């Protein structure tokens, strides 16, 4: 079974803090994704990566950056957390073709105070 | 830009009833259409994936159909059970393996 894990289920941070969200997958997937999910807005793509050290902006990259130093790990970084970044963050991974499904992690619920 | 809509936003049915969830998308140039299930506070679980060349996919009591020309997909759940209660999301894959999600239908199956 594909397993996608996220480092934390719940996080509480203060405005201005630097926040790291970690995602690890164990199926040697080329593609990894970060989404945020908000009520009424659904899931929106923040960043994705096709390979190690590669990154592409999604629909809402502002205020975020990512890092992919190893194939199995994709990190989302909030350089200076703001209250409007309070959300559920979901990581996903998939094989390298467009026809493959994405496998999701359990999510990290982030609260920025 | 692809826009995906799911109607209704919420649905309650008695146990045993058959039901249909609807998904519509604006750009018919999709690679595939996926249906996911999400339980409260959890991640997404893939249910069915329909390739753009296919018309439907079946898994157990679930059947998903795809009509690219009309920009519509449906998820049919037969003989609903309380354990089917969850939010169901559809997502269209376009471009560079990007998923565009609907906002979901929250299903409650009443025992």
PDB file of N, CA, C and O in Angstrom, chain A residues 9-10 31 33 35 37 40-45 48 50 57-59 88 90 94-107 109, chain B residues 1 31-32 34-36 38-49 51-52 87 89 93-104:
ATOM      1  N   UNK A   9      -0.257  16.214  12.830  1.00  0.00           N
ATOM      2  CA  UNK A   9      -1.684  16.286  12.542  1.00  0.00           C
ATOM      3  C   UNK A   9      -2.242  17.667  12.892  1.00  0.00           C
ATOM      4  O   UNK A   9      -3.136  18.165  12.210  1.00  0.00           O
ATOM      5  N   UNK A  10      -1.727  18.256  13.964  1.00  0.00           N
ATOM      6  CA  UNK A  10      -2.186  19.568  14.413  1.00  0.00           C
ATOM      7  C   UNK A  10      -0.965  20.419  14.780  1.00  0.00           C
ATOM      8  O   UNK A  10      -0.017  19.913  15.367  1.00  0.00           O
ATOM      9  N   UNK A  31       6.180  12.514  -8.447  1.00  0.00           N
ATOM     10  CA  UNK A  31       5.440  13.761  -8.238  1.00  0.00           C
ATOM     11  C   UNK A  31       4.978  13.914  -6.799  1.00  0.00           C
ATOM     12  O   UNK A  31       4.488  12.961  -6.185  1.00  0.00           O
ATOM     13  N   UNK A  33       2.877  16.930  -4.160  1.00  0.00           N
ATOM     14  CA  UNK A  33       2.013  18.108  -4.221  1.00  0.00           C
ATOM     15  C   UNK A  33       1.696  18.592  -2.808  1.00  0.00           C
ATOM     16  O   UNK A  33       1.557  17.799  -1.893  1.00  0.00           O
ATOM     17  N   UNK A  35      -1.401  20.963  -1.069  1.00  0.00           N
ATOM     18  CA  UNK A  35      -2.682  21.648  -1.204  1.00  0.00           C
ATOM     19  C   UNK A  35      -3.056  22.256   0.144  1.00  0.00           C
ATOM     20  O   UNK A  35      -2.640  21.785   1.196  1.00  0.00           O
ATOM     21  N   UNK A  37      -6.820  23.241   2.096  1.00  0.00           N
ATOM     22  CA  UNK A  37      -8.256  23.027   1.998  1.00  0.00           C
ATOM     23  C   UNK A  37      -8.979  23.952   2.964  1.00  0.00           C
ATOM     24  O   UNK A  37      -8.717  23.935   4.170  1.00  0.00           O
ATOM     25  N   UNK A  40     -15.716  25.911   1.743  1.00  0.00           N
ATOM     26  CA  UNK A  40     -16.297  26.693   0.663  1.00  0.00           C
ATOM     27  C   UNK A  40     -15.370  26.940  -0.511  1.00  0.00           C
ATOM     28  O   UNK A  40     -15.819  27.360  -1.582  1.00  0.00           O
ATOM     29  N   UNK A  41     -14.074  26.684  -0.320  1.00  0.00           N
ATOM     30  CA  UNK A  41     -13.095  26.912  -1.406  1.00  0.00           C
ATOM     31  C   UNK A  41     -12.523  25.610  -1.942  1.00  0.00           C
ATOM     32  O   UNK A  41     -11.886  25.590  -2.988  1.00  0.00           O
ATOM     33  N   UNK A  42     -12.706  24.530  -1.210  1.00  0.00           N
ATOM     34  CA  UNK A  42     -12.180  23.253  -1.660  1.00  0.00           C
ATOM     35  C   UNK A  42     -10.678  23.174  -1.522  1.00  0.00           C
ATOM     36  O   UNK A  42     -10.052  23.931  -0.770  1.00  0.00           O
ATOM     37  N   UNK A  43     -10.077  22.261  -2.249  1.00  0.00           N
ATOM     38  CA  UNK A  43      -8.620  22.106  -2.248  1.00  0.00           C
ATOM     39  C   UNK A  43      -8.009  22.974  -3.333  1.00  0.00           C
ATOM     40  O   UNK A  43      -8.471  22.987  -4.473  1.00  0.00           O
ATOM     41  N   UNK A  44      -6.957  23.654  -2.968  1.00  0.00           N
ATOM     42  CA  UNK A  44      -6.240  24.485  -3.919  1.00  0.00           C
ATOM     43  C   UNK A  44      -4.753  24.131  -3.884  1.00  0.00           C
ATOM     44  O   UNK A  44      -4.173  23.959  -2.820  1.00  0.00           O
ATOM     45  N   UNK A  45      -4.169  24.058  -5.082  1.00  0.00           N
ATOM     46  CA  UNK A  45      -2.780  23.626  -5.210  1.00  0.00           C
ATOM     47  C   UNK A  45      -1.837  24.777  -4.886  1.00  0.00           C
ATOM     48  O   UNK A  45      -1.929  25.870  -5.466  1.00  0.00           O
ATOM     49  N   UNK A  48       3.931  22.130  -6.492  1.00  0.00           N
ATOM     50  CA  UNK A  48       4.169  20.729  -6.780  1.00  0.00           C
ATOM     51  C   UNK A  48       5.587  20.548  -7.308  1.00  0.00           C
ATOM     52  O   UNK A  48       6.282  21.521  -7.644  1.00  0.00           O
ATOM     53  N   UNK A  50       8.087  17.702  -9.689  1.00  0.00           N
ATOM     54  CA  UNK A  50       8.192  16.529 -10.550  1.00  0.00           C
ATOM     55  C   UNK A  50       9.427  15.687 -10.261  1.00  0.00           C
ATOM     56  O   UNK A  50       9.538  14.569 -10.753  1.00  0.00           O
ATOM     57  N   UNK A  57       5.068  26.366  -9.240  1.00  0.00           N
ATOM     58  CA  UNK A  57       4.006  27.056  -8.521  1.00  0.00           C
ATOM     59  C   UNK A  57       2.647  26.501  -8.937  1.00  0.00           C
ATOM     60  O   UNK A  57       2.415  26.212 -10.103  1.00  0.00           O
ATOM     61  N   UNK A  58       1.790  26.400  -7.952  1.00  0.00           N
ATOM     62  CA  UNK A  58       0.408  26.047  -8.223  1.00  0.00           C
ATOM     63  C   UNK A  58      -0.444  27.295  -8.341  1.00  0.00           C
ATOM     64  O   UNK A  58       0.019  28.331  -8.811  1.00  0.00           O
ATOM     65  N   UNK A  59      -1.672  27.196  -7.845  1.00  0.00           N
ATOM     66  CA  UNK A  59      -2.606  28.315  -7.985  1.00  0.00           C
ATOM     67  C   UNK A  59      -2.409  29.401  -6.936  1.00  0.00           C
ATOM     68  O   UNK A  59      -2.719  30.561  -7.189  1.00  0.00           O
ATOM     69  N   UNK A  88      -6.250  23.629   6.588  1.00  0.00           N
ATOM     70  CA  UNK A  88      -5.854  22.220   6.535  1.00  0.00           C
ATOM     71  C   UNK A  88      -4.914  22.065   5.347  1.00  0.00           C
ATOM     72  O   UNK A  88      -5.248  22.459   4.230  1.00  0.00           O
ATOM     73  N   UNK A  90      -2.758  19.523   2.923  1.00  0.00           N
ATOM     74  CA  UNK A  90      -2.728  18.129   2.467  1.00  0.00           C
ATOM     75  C   UNK A  90      -1.587  17.935   1.482  1.00  0.00           C
ATOM     76  O   UNK A  90      -1.437  18.708   0.536  1.00  0.00           O
ATOM     77  N   UNK A  94       2.276  11.009  -6.560  1.00  0.00           N
ATOM     78  CA  UNK A  94       1.808  10.162  -7.655  1.00  0.00           C
ATOM     79  C   UNK A  94       2.992   9.768  -8.516  1.00  0.00           C
ATOM     80  O   UNK A  94       4.061  10.379  -8.467  1.00  0.00           O
ATOM     81  N   UNK A  95       2.761   8.722  -9.324  1.00  0.00           N
ATOM     82  CA  UNK A  95       3.768   8.343 -10.301  1.00  0.00           C
ATOM     83  C   UNK A  95       3.847   9.417 -11.382  1.00  0.00           C
ATOM     84  O   UNK A  95       3.027  10.320 -11.455  1.00  0.00           O
ATOM     85  N   UNK A  96       4.804   9.271 -12.279  1.00  0.00           N
ATOM     86  CA  UNK A  96       5.163  10.349 -13.179  1.00  0.00           C
ATOM     87  C   UNK A  96       4.284  10.568 -14.391  1.00  0.00           C
ATOM     88  O   UNK A  96       4.568  11.422 -15.201  1.00  0.00           O
ATOM     89  N   UNK A  97       3.170   9.830 -14.533  1.00  0.00           N
ATOM     90  CA  UNK A  97       2.327  10.047 -15.712  1.00  0.00           C
ATOM     91  C   UNK A  97       1.035  10.724 -15.308  1.00  0.00           C
ATOM     92  O   UNK A  97       0.595  10.638 -14.176  1.00  0.00           O
ATOM     93  N   UNK A  98       0.378  11.360 -16.244  1.00  0.00           N
ATOM     94  CA  UNK A  98      -0.834  12.108 -15.950  1.00  0.00           C
ATOM     95  C   UNK A  98      -2.019  11.231 -15.628  1.00  0.00           C
ATOM     96  O   UNK A  98      -2.992  11.700 -15.057  1.00  0.00           O
ATOM     97  N   UNK A  99      -1.930   9.942 -15.982  1.00  0.00           N
ATOM     98  CA  UNK A  99      -3.118   9.121 -15.801  1.00  0.00           C
ATOM     99  C   UNK A  99      -3.170   8.473 -14.433  1.00  0.00           C
ATOM    100  O   UNK A  99      -4.099   7.763 -14.118  1.00  0.00           O
ATOM    101  N   UNK A 100      -2.179   8.732 -13.607  1.00  0.00           N
ATOM    102  CA  UNK A 100      -2.139   8.074 -12.310  1.00  0.00           C
ATOM    103  C   UNK A 100      -2.859   8.897 -11.253  1.00  0.00           C
ATOM    104  O   UNK A 100      -2.871  10.115 -11.280  1.00  0.00           O
ATOM    105  N   UNK A 101      -3.440   8.173 -10.298  1.00  0.00           N
ATOM    106  CA  UNK A 101      -4.119   8.867  -9.210  1.00  0.00           C
ATOM    107  C   UNK A 101      -3.109   9.451  -8.243  1.00  0.00           C
ATOM    108  O   UNK A 101      -1.953   9.031  -8.195  1.00  0.00           O
ATOM    109  N   UNK A 102      -3.533  10.431  -7.491  1.00  0.00           N
ATOM    110  CA  UNK A 102      -2.712  11.003  -6.430  1.00  0.00           C
ATOM    111  C   UNK A 102      -3.110  10.366  -5.108  1.00  0.00           C
ATOM    112  O   UNK A 102      -4.291  10.157  -4.840  1.00  0.00           O
ATOM    113  N   UNK A 103      -2.127  10.081  -4.282  1.00  0.00           N
ATOM    114  CA  UNK A 103      -2.350   9.491  -2.966  1.00  0.00           C
ATOM    115  C   UNK A 103      -2.084  10.565  -1.920  1.00  0.00           C
ATOM    116  O   UNK A 103      -1.042  11.212  -1.946  1.00  0.00           O
ATOM    117  N   UNK A 104      -3.031  10.693  -1.016  1.00  0.00           N
ATOM    118  CA  UNK A 104      -2.992  11.796  -0.068  1.00  0.00           C
ATOM    119  C   UNK A 104      -2.561  11.343   1.317  1.00  0.00           C
ATOM    120  O   UNK A 104      -2.867  10.225   1.756  1.00  0.00           O
ATOM    121  N   UNK A 105      -1.894  12.254   2.018  1.00  0.00           N
ATOM    122  CA  UNK A 105      -1.604  12.067   3.422  1.00  0.00           C
ATOM    123  C   UNK A 105      -2.797  12.446   4.276  1.00  0.00           C
ATOM    124  O   UNK A 105      -3.815  12.912   3.754  1.00  0.00           O
ATOM    125  N   UNK A 106      -2.686  12.283   5.607  1.00  0.00           N
ATOM    126  CA  UNK A 106      -3.815  12.524   6.502  1.00  0.00           C
ATOM    127  C   UNK A 106      -4.106  13.994   6.752  1.00  0.00           C
ATOM    128  O   UNK A 106      -5.157  14.331   7.294  1.00  0.00           O
ATOM    129  N   UNK A 107      -3.199  14.859   6.350  1.00  0.00           N
ATOM    130  CA  UNK A 107      -3.435  16.291   6.536  1.00  0.00           C
ATOM    131  C   UNK A 107      -2.835  16.842   7.815  1.00  0.00           C
ATOM    132  O   UNK A 107      -2.655  16.123   8.808  1.00  0.00           O
ATOM    133  N   UNK A 109      -3.591  20.125  10.284  1.00  0.00           N
ATOM    134  CA  UNK A 109      -4.457  21.277  10.560  1.00  0.00           C
ATOM    135  C   UNK A 109      -3.614  22.315  11.286  1.00  0.00           C
ATOM    136  O   UNK A 109      -3.168  22.091  12.408  1.00  0.00           O
TER     137      UNK A 109
ATOM    138  N   UNK B   1      -9.278  28.633 -17.096  1.00  0.00           N
ATOM    139  CA  UNK B   1      -8.941  27.779 -15.967  1.00  0.00           C
ATOM    140  C   UNK B   1     -10.110  26.840 -15.668  1.00  0.00           C
ATOM    141  O   UNK B   1     -11.253  27.246 -15.716  1.00  0.00           O
ATOM    142  N   UNK B  31      -7.561  14.855 -18.646  1.00  0.00           N
ATOM    143  CA  UNK B  31      -6.889  13.569 -18.787  1.00  0.00           C
ATOM    144  C   UNK B  31      -7.657  12.476 -18.064  1.00  0.00           C
ATOM    145  O   UNK B  31      -7.695  11.333 -18.498  1.00  0.00           O
ATOM    146  N   UNK B  32      -8.198  12.830 -16.912  1.00  0.00           N
ATOM    147  CA  UNK B  32      -9.041  11.881 -16.200  1.00  0.00           C
ATOM    148  C   UNK B  32      -9.909  12.637 -15.204  1.00  0.00           C
ATOM    149  O   UNK B  32      -9.744  13.852 -14.996  1.00  0.00           O
ATOM    150  N   UNK B  34     -11.459  12.014 -11.234  1.00  0.00           N
ATOM    151  CA  UNK B  34     -11.348  11.146 -10.075  1.00  0.00           C
ATOM    152  C   UNK B  34     -12.407  11.499  -9.048  1.00  0.00           C
ATOM    153  O   UNK B  34     -12.773  12.660  -8.892  1.00  0.00           O
ATOM    154  N   UNK B  35     -12.827  10.488  -8.332  1.00  0.00           N
ATOM    155  CA  UNK B  35     -13.701  10.667  -7.177  1.00  0.00           C
ATOM    156  C   UNK B  35     -12.932  10.229  -5.925  1.00  0.00           C
ATOM    157  O   UNK B  35     -12.314   9.169  -5.898  1.00  0.00           O
ATOM    158  N   UNK B  36     -13.028  11.095  -4.908  1.00  0.00           N
ATOM    159  CA  UNK B  36     -12.364  10.833  -3.634  1.00  0.00           C
ATOM    160  C   UNK B  36     -13.409  10.856  -2.524  1.00  0.00           C
ATOM    161  O   UNK B  36     -14.439  11.507  -2.631  1.00  0.00           O
ATOM    162  N   UNK B  38     -13.599  11.772   1.677  1.00  0.00           N
ATOM    163  CA  UNK B  38     -12.891  12.383   2.793  1.00  0.00           C
ATOM    164  C   UNK B  38     -13.742  12.281   4.044  1.00  0.00           C
ATOM    165  O   UNK B  38     -14.855  12.783   4.087  1.00  0.00           O
ATOM    166  N   UNK B  39     -13.208  11.636   5.066  1.00  0.00           N
ATOM    167  CA  UNK B  39     -13.873  11.582   6.363  1.00  0.00           C
ATOM    168  C   UNK B  39     -13.460  12.800   7.166  1.00  0.00           C
ATOM    169  O   UNK B  39     -12.384  13.373   6.930  1.00  0.00           O
ATOM    170  N   UNK B  40     -14.280  13.212   8.120  1.00  0.00           N
ATOM    171  CA  UNK B  40     -14.011  14.457   8.858  1.00  0.00           C
ATOM    172  C   UNK B  40     -12.602  14.501   9.441  1.00  0.00           C
ATOM    173  O   UNK B  40     -12.171  13.577  10.129  1.00  0.00           O
ATOM    174  N   UNK B  41     -11.891  15.577   9.163  1.00  0.00           N
ATOM    175  CA  UNK B  41     -10.558  15.789   9.707  1.00  0.00           C
ATOM    176  C   UNK B  41      -9.491  14.879   9.138  1.00  0.00           C
ATOM    177  O   UNK B  41      -8.379  14.818   9.680  1.00  0.00           O
ATOM    178  N   UNK B  42      -9.794  14.186   8.060  1.00  0.00           N
ATOM    179  CA  UNK B  42      -8.842  13.225   7.496  1.00  0.00           C
ATOM    180  C   UNK B  42      -8.430  13.622   6.085  1.00  0.00           C
ATOM    181  O   UNK B  42      -8.979  14.568   5.500  1.00  0.00           O
ATOM    182  N   UNK B  43      -7.483  12.860   5.550  1.00  0.00           N
ATOM    183  CA  UNK B  43      -7.064  13.078   4.173  1.00  0.00           C
ATOM    184  C   UNK B  43      -8.051  12.472   3.195  1.00  0.00           C
ATOM    185  O   UNK B  43      -9.132  12.030   3.564  1.00  0.00           O
ATOM    186  N   UNK B  44      -7.670  12.453   1.930  1.00  0.00           N
ATOM    187  CA  UNK B  44      -8.540  11.963   0.867  1.00  0.00           C
ATOM    188  C   UNK B  44      -8.177  10.529   0.500  1.00  0.00           C
ATOM    189  O   UNK B  44      -7.001  10.178   0.444  1.00  0.00           O
ATOM    190  N   UNK B  45      -9.199   9.757   0.218  1.00  0.00           N
ATOM    191  CA  UNK B  45      -9.004   8.391  -0.264  1.00  0.00           C
ATOM    192  C   UNK B  45      -9.576   8.297  -1.660  1.00  0.00           C
ATOM    193  O   UNK B  45     -10.744   8.638  -1.881  1.00  0.00           O
ATOM    194  N   UNK B  46      -8.765   7.825  -2.603  1.00  0.00           N
ATOM    195  CA  UNK B  46      -9.231   7.692  -3.981  1.00  0.00           C
ATOM    196  C   UNK B  46     -10.231   6.546  -4.088  1.00  0.00           C
ATOM    197  O   UNK B  46      -9.994   5.442  -3.585  1.00  0.00           O
ATOM    198  N   UNK B  47     -11.356   6.813  -4.734  1.00  0.00           N
ATOM    199  CA  UNK B  47     -12.389   5.802  -4.924  1.00  0.00           C
ATOM    200  C   UNK B  47     -12.354   5.232  -6.338  1.00  0.00           C
ATOM    201  O   UNK B  47     -12.303   4.023  -6.533  1.00  0.00           O
ATOM    202  N   UNK B  48     -12.434   6.118  -7.312  1.00  0.00           N
ATOM    203  CA  UNK B  48     -12.491   5.696  -8.703  1.00  0.00           C
ATOM    204  C   UNK B  48     -11.780   6.721  -9.564  1.00  0.00           C
ATOM    205  O   UNK B  48     -11.846   7.915  -9.283  1.00  0.00           O
ATOM    206  N   UNK B  49     -11.120   6.238 -10.602  1.00  0.00           N
ATOM    207  CA  UNK B  49     -10.476   7.110 -11.582  1.00  0.00           C
ATOM    208  C   UNK B  49     -10.964   6.703 -12.953  1.00  0.00           C
ATOM    209  O   UNK B  49     -10.883   5.518 -13.316  1.00  0.00           O
ATOM    210  N   UNK B  51     -10.420   7.321 -16.908  1.00  0.00           N
ATOM    211  CA  UNK B  51      -9.574   7.934 -17.932  1.00  0.00           C
ATOM    212  C   UNK B  51     -10.459   8.693 -18.925  1.00  0.00           C
ATOM    213  O   UNK B  51     -11.634   8.392 -19.091  1.00  0.00           O
ATOM    214  N   UNK B  52      -9.861   9.631 -19.630  1.00  0.00           N
ATOM    215  CA  UNK B  52     -10.640  10.458 -20.566  1.00  0.00           C
ATOM    216  C   UNK B  52     -11.250   9.627 -21.691  1.00  0.00           C
ATOM    217  O   UNK B  52     -12.271  10.018 -22.268  1.00  0.00           O
ATOM    218  N   UNK B  87     -17.616  13.130   3.021  1.00  0.00           N
ATOM    219  CA  UNK B  87     -17.655  14.116   1.948  1.00  0.00           C
ATOM    220  C   UNK B  87     -17.027  13.495   0.711  1.00  0.00           C
ATOM    221  O   UNK B  87     -15.959  12.884   0.788  1.00  0.00           O
ATOM    222  N   UNK B  89     -15.560  14.111  -3.055  1.00  0.00           N
ATOM    223  CA  UNK B  89     -14.956  15.137  -3.884  1.00  0.00           C
ATOM    224  C   UNK B  89     -14.661  14.578  -5.264  1.00  0.00           C
ATOM    225  O   UNK B  89     -14.183  13.446  -5.390  1.00  0.00           O
ATOM    226  N   UNK B  93      -8.316  16.171 -13.855  1.00  0.00           N
ATOM    227  CA  UNK B  93      -6.884  16.314 -14.109  1.00  0.00           C
ATOM    228  C   UNK B  93      -6.678  16.966 -15.462  1.00  0.00           C
ATOM    229  O   UNK B  93      -7.149  16.459 -16.480  1.00  0.00           O
ATOM    230  N   UNK B  94      -5.996  18.106 -15.453  1.00  0.00           N
ATOM    231  CA  UNK B  94      -5.693  18.787 -16.700  1.00  0.00           C
ATOM    232  C   UNK B  94      -4.231  19.218 -16.661  1.00  0.00           C
ATOM    233  O   UNK B  94      -3.602  19.206 -15.612  1.00  0.00           O
ATOM    234  N   UNK B  95      -3.716  19.595 -17.810  1.00  0.00           N
ATOM    235  CA  UNK B  95      -2.381  20.168 -17.861  1.00  0.00           C
ATOM    236  C   UNK B  95      -1.322  19.306 -17.211  1.00  0.00           C
ATOM    237  O   UNK B  95      -1.284  18.103 -17.403  1.00  0.00           O
ATOM    238  N   UNK B  96      -0.510  19.927 -16.396  1.00  0.00           N
ATOM    239  CA  UNK B  96       0.659  19.248 -15.844  1.00  0.00           C
ATOM    240  C   UNK B  96       0.314  18.454 -14.587  1.00  0.00           C
ATOM    241  O   UNK B  96       0.767  18.751 -13.500  1.00  0.00           O
ATOM    242  N   UNK B  97      -0.548  17.437 -14.767  1.00  0.00           N
ATOM    243  CA  UNK B  97      -0.939  16.575 -13.661  1.00  0.00           C
ATOM    244  C   UNK B  97      -1.570  17.360 -12.522  1.00  0.00           C
ATOM    245  O   UNK B  97      -1.462  16.997 -11.367  1.00  0.00           O
ATOM    246  N   UNK B  98      -2.213  18.463 -12.856  1.00  0.00           N
ATOM    247  CA  UNK B  98      -2.895  19.247 -11.833  1.00  0.00           C
ATOM    248  C   UNK B  98      -4.308  18.751 -11.642  1.00  0.00           C
ATOM    249  O   UNK B  98      -5.034  18.512 -12.601  1.00  0.00           O
ATOM    250  N   UNK B  99      -4.694  18.607 -10.387  1.00  0.00           N
ATOM    251  CA  UNK B  99      -6.067  18.257 -10.046  1.00  0.00           C
ATOM    252  C   UNK B  99      -6.832  19.521  -9.702  1.00  0.00           C
ATOM    253  O   UNK B  99      -6.368  20.316  -8.890  1.00  0.00           O
ATOM    254  N   UNK B 100      -7.984  19.683 -10.316  1.00  0.00           N
ATOM    255  CA  UNK B 100      -8.896  20.766  -9.951  1.00  0.00           C
ATOM    256  C   UNK B 100     -10.076  20.135  -9.243  1.00  0.00           C
ATOM    257  O   UNK B 100     -10.797  19.328  -9.818  1.00  0.00           O
ATOM    258  N   UNK B 101     -10.258  20.540  -7.994  1.00  0.00           N
ATOM    259  CA  UNK B 101     -11.255  19.917  -7.140  1.00  0.00           C
ATOM    260  C   UNK B 101     -12.549  20.699  -7.091  1.00  0.00           C
ATOM    261  O   UNK B 101     -12.543  21.940  -7.143  1.00  0.00           O
ATOM    262  N   UNK B 102     -13.663  19.967  -6.963  1.00  0.00           N
ATOM    263  CA  UNK B 102     -14.905  20.578  -6.549  1.00  0.00           C
ATOM    264  C   UNK B 102     -14.888  20.779  -5.038  1.00  0.00           C
ATOM    265  O   UNK B 102     -13.962  20.323  -4.347  1.00  0.00           O
ATOM    266  N   UNK B 103     -15.917  21.450  -4.521  1.00  0.00           N
ATOM    267  CA  UNK B 103     -15.979  21.719  -3.081  1.00  0.00           C
ATOM    268  C   UNK B 103     -16.635  20.584  -2.312  1.00  0.00           C
ATOM    269  O   UNK B 103     -16.709  20.634  -1.100  1.00  0.00           O
ATOM    270  N   UNK B 104     -17.108  19.568  -3.026  1.00  0.00           N
ATOM    271  CA  UNK B 104     -17.564  18.364  -2.360  1.00  0.00           C
ATOM    272  C   UNK B 104     -19.056  18.321  -2.076  1.00  0.00           C
ATOM    273  O   UNK B 104     -19.738  19.352  -2.033  1.00  0.00           O
TER     274      UNK B 104
END
